[in-house]
Coordinates of N, CA and C and ligand atoms in Angstrom, one line a residue:
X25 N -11.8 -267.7 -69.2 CA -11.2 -267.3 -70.5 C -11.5 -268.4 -71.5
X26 N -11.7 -268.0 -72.9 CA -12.5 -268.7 -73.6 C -11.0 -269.2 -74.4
X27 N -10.4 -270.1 -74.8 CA -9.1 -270.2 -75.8 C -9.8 -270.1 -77.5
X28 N -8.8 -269.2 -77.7 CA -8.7 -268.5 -79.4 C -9.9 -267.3 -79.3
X29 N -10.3 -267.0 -78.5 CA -11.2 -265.5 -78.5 C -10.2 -264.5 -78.2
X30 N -10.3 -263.8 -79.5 CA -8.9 -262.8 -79.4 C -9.5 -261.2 -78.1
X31 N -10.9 -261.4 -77.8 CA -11.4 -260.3 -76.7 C -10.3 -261.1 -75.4
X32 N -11.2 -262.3 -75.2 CA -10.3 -262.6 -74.0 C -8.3 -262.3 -74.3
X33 N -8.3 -262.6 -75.2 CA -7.2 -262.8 -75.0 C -6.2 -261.2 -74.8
X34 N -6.8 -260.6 -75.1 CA -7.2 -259.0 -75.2 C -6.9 -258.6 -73.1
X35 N -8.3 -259.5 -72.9 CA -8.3 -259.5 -71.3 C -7.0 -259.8 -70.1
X36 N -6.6 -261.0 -70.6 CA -5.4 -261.6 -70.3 C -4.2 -260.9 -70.6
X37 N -4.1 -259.7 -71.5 CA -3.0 -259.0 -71.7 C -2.2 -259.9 -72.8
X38 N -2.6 -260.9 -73.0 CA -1.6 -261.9 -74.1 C -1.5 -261.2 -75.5
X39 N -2.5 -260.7 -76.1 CA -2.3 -259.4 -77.3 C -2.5 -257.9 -76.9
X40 N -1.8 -257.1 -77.2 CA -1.4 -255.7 -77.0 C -3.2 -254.9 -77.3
X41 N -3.6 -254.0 -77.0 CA -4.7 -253.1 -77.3 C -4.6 -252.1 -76.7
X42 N -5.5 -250.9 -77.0 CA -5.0 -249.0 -76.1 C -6.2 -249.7 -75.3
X43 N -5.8 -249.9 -74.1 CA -6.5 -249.7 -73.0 C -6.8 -248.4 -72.4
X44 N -8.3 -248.0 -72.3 CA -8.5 -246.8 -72.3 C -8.7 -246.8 -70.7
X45 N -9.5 -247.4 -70.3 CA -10.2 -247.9 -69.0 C -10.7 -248.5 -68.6
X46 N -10.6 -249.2 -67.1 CA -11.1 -250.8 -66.4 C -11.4 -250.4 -65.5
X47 N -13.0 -251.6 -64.8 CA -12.9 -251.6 -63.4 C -12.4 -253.1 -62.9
X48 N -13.4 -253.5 -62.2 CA -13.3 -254.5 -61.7 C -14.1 -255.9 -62.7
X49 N -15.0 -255.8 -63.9 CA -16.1 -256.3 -64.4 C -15.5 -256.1 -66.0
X50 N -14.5 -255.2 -66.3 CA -15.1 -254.7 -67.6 C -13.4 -254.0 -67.8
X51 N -13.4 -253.6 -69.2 CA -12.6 -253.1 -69.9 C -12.7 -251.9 -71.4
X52 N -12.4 -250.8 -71.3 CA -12.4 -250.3 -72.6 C -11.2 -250.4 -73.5
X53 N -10.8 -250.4 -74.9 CA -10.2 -250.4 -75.3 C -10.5 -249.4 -76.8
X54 N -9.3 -249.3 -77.3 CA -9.9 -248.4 -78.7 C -9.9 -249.2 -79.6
X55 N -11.5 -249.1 -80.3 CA -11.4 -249.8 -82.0 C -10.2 -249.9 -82.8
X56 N -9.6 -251.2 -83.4 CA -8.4 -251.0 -83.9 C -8.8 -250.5 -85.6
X57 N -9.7 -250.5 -85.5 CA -10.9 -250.2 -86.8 C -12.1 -249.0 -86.9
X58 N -11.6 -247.6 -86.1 CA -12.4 -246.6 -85.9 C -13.2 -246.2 -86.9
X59 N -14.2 -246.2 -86.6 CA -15.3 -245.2 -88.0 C -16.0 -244.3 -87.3
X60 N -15.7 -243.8 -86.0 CA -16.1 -242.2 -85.6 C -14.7 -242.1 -84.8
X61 N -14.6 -240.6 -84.5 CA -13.4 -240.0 -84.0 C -13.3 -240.8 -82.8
X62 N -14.4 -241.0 -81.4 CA -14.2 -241.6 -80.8 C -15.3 -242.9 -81.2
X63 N -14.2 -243.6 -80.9 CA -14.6 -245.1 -81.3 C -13.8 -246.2 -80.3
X64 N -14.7 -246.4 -79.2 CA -14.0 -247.9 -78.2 C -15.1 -248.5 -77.7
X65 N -14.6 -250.1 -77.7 CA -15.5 -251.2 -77.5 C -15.4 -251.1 -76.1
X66 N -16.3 -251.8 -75.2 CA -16.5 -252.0 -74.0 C -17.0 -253.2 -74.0
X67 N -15.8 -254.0 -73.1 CA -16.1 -255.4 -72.8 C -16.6 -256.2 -71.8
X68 N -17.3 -257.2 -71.4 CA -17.1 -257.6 -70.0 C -15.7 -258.7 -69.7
X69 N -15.0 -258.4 -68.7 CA -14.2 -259.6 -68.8 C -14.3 -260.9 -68.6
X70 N -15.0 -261.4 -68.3 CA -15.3 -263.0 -68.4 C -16.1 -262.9 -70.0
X71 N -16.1 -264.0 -70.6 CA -16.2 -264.6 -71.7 C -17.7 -264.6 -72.0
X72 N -18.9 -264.0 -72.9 CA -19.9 -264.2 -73.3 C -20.3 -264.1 -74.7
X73 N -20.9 -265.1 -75.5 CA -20.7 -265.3 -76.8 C -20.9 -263.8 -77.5
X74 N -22.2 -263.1 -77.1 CA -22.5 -262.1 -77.3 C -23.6 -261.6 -76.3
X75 N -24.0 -260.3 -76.8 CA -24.9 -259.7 -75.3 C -25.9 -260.4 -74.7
X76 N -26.4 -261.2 -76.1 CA -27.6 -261.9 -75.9 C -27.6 -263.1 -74.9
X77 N -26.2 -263.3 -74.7 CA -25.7 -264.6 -73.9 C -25.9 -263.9 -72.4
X78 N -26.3 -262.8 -71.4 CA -26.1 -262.3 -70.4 C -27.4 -262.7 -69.9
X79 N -27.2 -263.1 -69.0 CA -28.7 -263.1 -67.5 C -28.6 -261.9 -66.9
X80 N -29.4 -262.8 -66.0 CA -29.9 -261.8 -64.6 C -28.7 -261.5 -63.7
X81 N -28.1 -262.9 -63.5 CA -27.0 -263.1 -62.8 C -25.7 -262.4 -63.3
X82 N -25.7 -261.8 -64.3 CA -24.5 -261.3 -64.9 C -24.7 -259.6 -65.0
X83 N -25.9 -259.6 -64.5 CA -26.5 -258.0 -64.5 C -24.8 -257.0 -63.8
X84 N -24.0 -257.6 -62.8 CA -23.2 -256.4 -62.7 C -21.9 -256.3 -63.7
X85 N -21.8 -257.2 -64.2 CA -20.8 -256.7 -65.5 C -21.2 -256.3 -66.6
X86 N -22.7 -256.2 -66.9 CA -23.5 -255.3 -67.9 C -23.1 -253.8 -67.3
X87 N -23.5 -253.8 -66.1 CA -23.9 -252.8 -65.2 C -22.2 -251.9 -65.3
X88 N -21.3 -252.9 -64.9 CA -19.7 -251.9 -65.1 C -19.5 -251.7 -66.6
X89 N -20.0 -252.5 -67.3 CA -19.6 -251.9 -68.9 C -20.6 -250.7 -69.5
X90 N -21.6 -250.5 -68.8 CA -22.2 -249.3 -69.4 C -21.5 -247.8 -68.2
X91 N -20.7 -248.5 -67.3 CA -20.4 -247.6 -66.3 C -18.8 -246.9 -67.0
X92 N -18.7 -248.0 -67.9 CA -17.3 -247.4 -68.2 C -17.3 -247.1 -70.0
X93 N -18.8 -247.2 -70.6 CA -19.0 -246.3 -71.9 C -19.5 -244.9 -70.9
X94 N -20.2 -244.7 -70.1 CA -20.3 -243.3 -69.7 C -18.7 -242.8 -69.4
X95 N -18.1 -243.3 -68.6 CA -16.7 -243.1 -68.1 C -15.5 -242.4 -69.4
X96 N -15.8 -243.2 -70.4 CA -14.9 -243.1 -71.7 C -15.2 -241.7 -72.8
X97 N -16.9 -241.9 -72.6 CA -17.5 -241.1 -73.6 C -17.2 -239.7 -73.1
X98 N -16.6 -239.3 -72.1 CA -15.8 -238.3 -71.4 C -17.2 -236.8 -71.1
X99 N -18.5 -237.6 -71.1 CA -19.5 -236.1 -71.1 C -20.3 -235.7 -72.2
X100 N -19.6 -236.4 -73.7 CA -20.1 -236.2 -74.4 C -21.4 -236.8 -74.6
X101 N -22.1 -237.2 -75.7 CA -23.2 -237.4 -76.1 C -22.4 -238.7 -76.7
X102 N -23.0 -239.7 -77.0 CA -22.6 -241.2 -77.4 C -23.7 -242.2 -78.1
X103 N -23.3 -243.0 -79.1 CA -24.1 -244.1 -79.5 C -23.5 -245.3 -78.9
X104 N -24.1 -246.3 -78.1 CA -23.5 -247.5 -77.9 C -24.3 -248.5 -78.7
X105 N -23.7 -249.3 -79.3 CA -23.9 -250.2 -80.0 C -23.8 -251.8 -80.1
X106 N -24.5 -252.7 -79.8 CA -24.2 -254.1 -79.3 C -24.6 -254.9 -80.6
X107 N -24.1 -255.4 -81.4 CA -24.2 -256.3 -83.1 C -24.2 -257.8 -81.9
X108 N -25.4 -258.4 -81.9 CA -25.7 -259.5 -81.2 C -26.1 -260.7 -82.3
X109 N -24.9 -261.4 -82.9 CA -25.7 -262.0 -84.4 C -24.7 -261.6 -85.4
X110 N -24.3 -263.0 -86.2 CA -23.4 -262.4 -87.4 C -24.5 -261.9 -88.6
X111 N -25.6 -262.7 -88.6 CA -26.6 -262.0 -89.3 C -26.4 -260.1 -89.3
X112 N -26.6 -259.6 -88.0 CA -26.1 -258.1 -87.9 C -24.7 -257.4 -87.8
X113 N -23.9 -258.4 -88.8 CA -22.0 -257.7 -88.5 C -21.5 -258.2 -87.3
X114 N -22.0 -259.0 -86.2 CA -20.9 -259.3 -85.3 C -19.8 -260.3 -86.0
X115 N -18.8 -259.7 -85.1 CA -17.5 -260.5 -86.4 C -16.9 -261.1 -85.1
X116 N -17.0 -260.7 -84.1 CA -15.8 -261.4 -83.0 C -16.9 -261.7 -81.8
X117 N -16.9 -262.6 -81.4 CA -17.8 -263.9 -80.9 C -17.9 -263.2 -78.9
X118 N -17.1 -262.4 -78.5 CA -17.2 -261.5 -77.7 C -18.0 -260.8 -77.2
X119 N -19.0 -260.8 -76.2 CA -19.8 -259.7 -76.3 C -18.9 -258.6 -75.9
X120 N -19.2 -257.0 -76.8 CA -18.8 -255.9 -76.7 C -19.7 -255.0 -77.4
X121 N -19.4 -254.0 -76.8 CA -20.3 -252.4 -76.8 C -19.4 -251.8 -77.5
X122 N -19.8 -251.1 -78.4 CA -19.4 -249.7 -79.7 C -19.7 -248.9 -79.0
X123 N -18.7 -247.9 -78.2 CA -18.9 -246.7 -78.3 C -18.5 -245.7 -79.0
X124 N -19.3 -244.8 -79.5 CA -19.1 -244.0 -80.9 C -19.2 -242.6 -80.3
X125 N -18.8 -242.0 -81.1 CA -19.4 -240.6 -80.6 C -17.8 -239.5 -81.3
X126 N -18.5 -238.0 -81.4 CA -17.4 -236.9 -82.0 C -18.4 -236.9 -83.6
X127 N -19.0 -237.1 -84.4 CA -19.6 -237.1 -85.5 C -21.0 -237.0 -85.7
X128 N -21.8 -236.8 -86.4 CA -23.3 -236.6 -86.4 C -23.6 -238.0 -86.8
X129 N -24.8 -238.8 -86.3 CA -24.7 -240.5 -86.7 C -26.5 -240.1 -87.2
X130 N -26.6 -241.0 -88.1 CA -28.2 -241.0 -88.7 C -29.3 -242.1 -88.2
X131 N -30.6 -241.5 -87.9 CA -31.0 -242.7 -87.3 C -32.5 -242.6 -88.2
X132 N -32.8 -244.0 -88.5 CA -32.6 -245.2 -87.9 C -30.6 -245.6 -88.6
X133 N -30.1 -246.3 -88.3 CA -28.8 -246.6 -88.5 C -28.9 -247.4 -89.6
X134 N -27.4 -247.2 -90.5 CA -27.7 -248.1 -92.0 C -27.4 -249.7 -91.5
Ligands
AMP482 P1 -18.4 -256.5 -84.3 O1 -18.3 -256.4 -85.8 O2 -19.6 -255.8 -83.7 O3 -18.2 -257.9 -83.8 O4 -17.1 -255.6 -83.8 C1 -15.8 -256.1 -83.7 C2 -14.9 -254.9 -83.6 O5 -13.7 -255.3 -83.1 C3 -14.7 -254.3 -85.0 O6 -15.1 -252.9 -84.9 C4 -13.1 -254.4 -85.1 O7 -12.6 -253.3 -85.7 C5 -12.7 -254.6 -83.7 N1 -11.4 -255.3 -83.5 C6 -11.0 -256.4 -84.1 N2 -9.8 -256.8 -83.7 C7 -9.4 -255.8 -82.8 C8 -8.3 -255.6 -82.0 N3 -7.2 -256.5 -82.0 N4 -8.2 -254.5 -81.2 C9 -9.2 -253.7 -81.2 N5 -10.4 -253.8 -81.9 C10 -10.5 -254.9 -82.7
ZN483 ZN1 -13.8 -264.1 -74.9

């Protein structure tokens, strides 16, 4: 656990979030800041700055957090989304996955 990363702390249970669904690797929660009907991050729980921070070695908590955007996205059709870079909107230092989905999304993305 990383101190003052409000994901971990998220992890730890120390701040409240809708916990949608967990395995053993990973956690969903709902956007406290939705911009599609379904909108939840998917995290890994140990601490990585962002996605770009993951190895080889870390392949199975990539591996449970894409296991639990299929899990969440309940069947539907989904965008997942990884902002790696404040340059690209990352705002919380966390690696975490956007999962979106319920709305028509435009691509290439604004
Ligand atoms: P990003 O801009 O890719 O780093 O995404 C960070 C996301 O975290 C944003 O969509 C925020 O709305 C969301 N967020 C920030 N604080 C919380 C929180 N306490 N609980 C749930 N989501 C949060
Ligand atoms: Zn963290």
């Amino acid at each position: 656990m990383e101190r003052n990363c409000l994901f971990c702390k998220i992890v730890a249970g120390e701040i409240p979030a809708s916990i949608v669904a967990s395995n053993e690797l990973a956690i969903a929660f709902n956007d406290i800041s939705p911009v599609a009907p379904t909108h939840l991050l998917v995290i890994p729980k140990a601490h990585y700055e962002n996605v770009s921070a993951l190895t080889k070695e870390d392949g199975p908590s990539l591996v449970a957090l894409l296991e639990l955007a299929e899990e969440v996205a309940a069947g539907a059709d989904f965008r997942l989304v990884f902002n790696s870079g404040a340059g690209v909107g990352q705002s919380v230092f966390h690696a975490h996955g956007h999962v979106l989905a319920g709305r028509d999304f435009a691509w290439p993305p604004g």
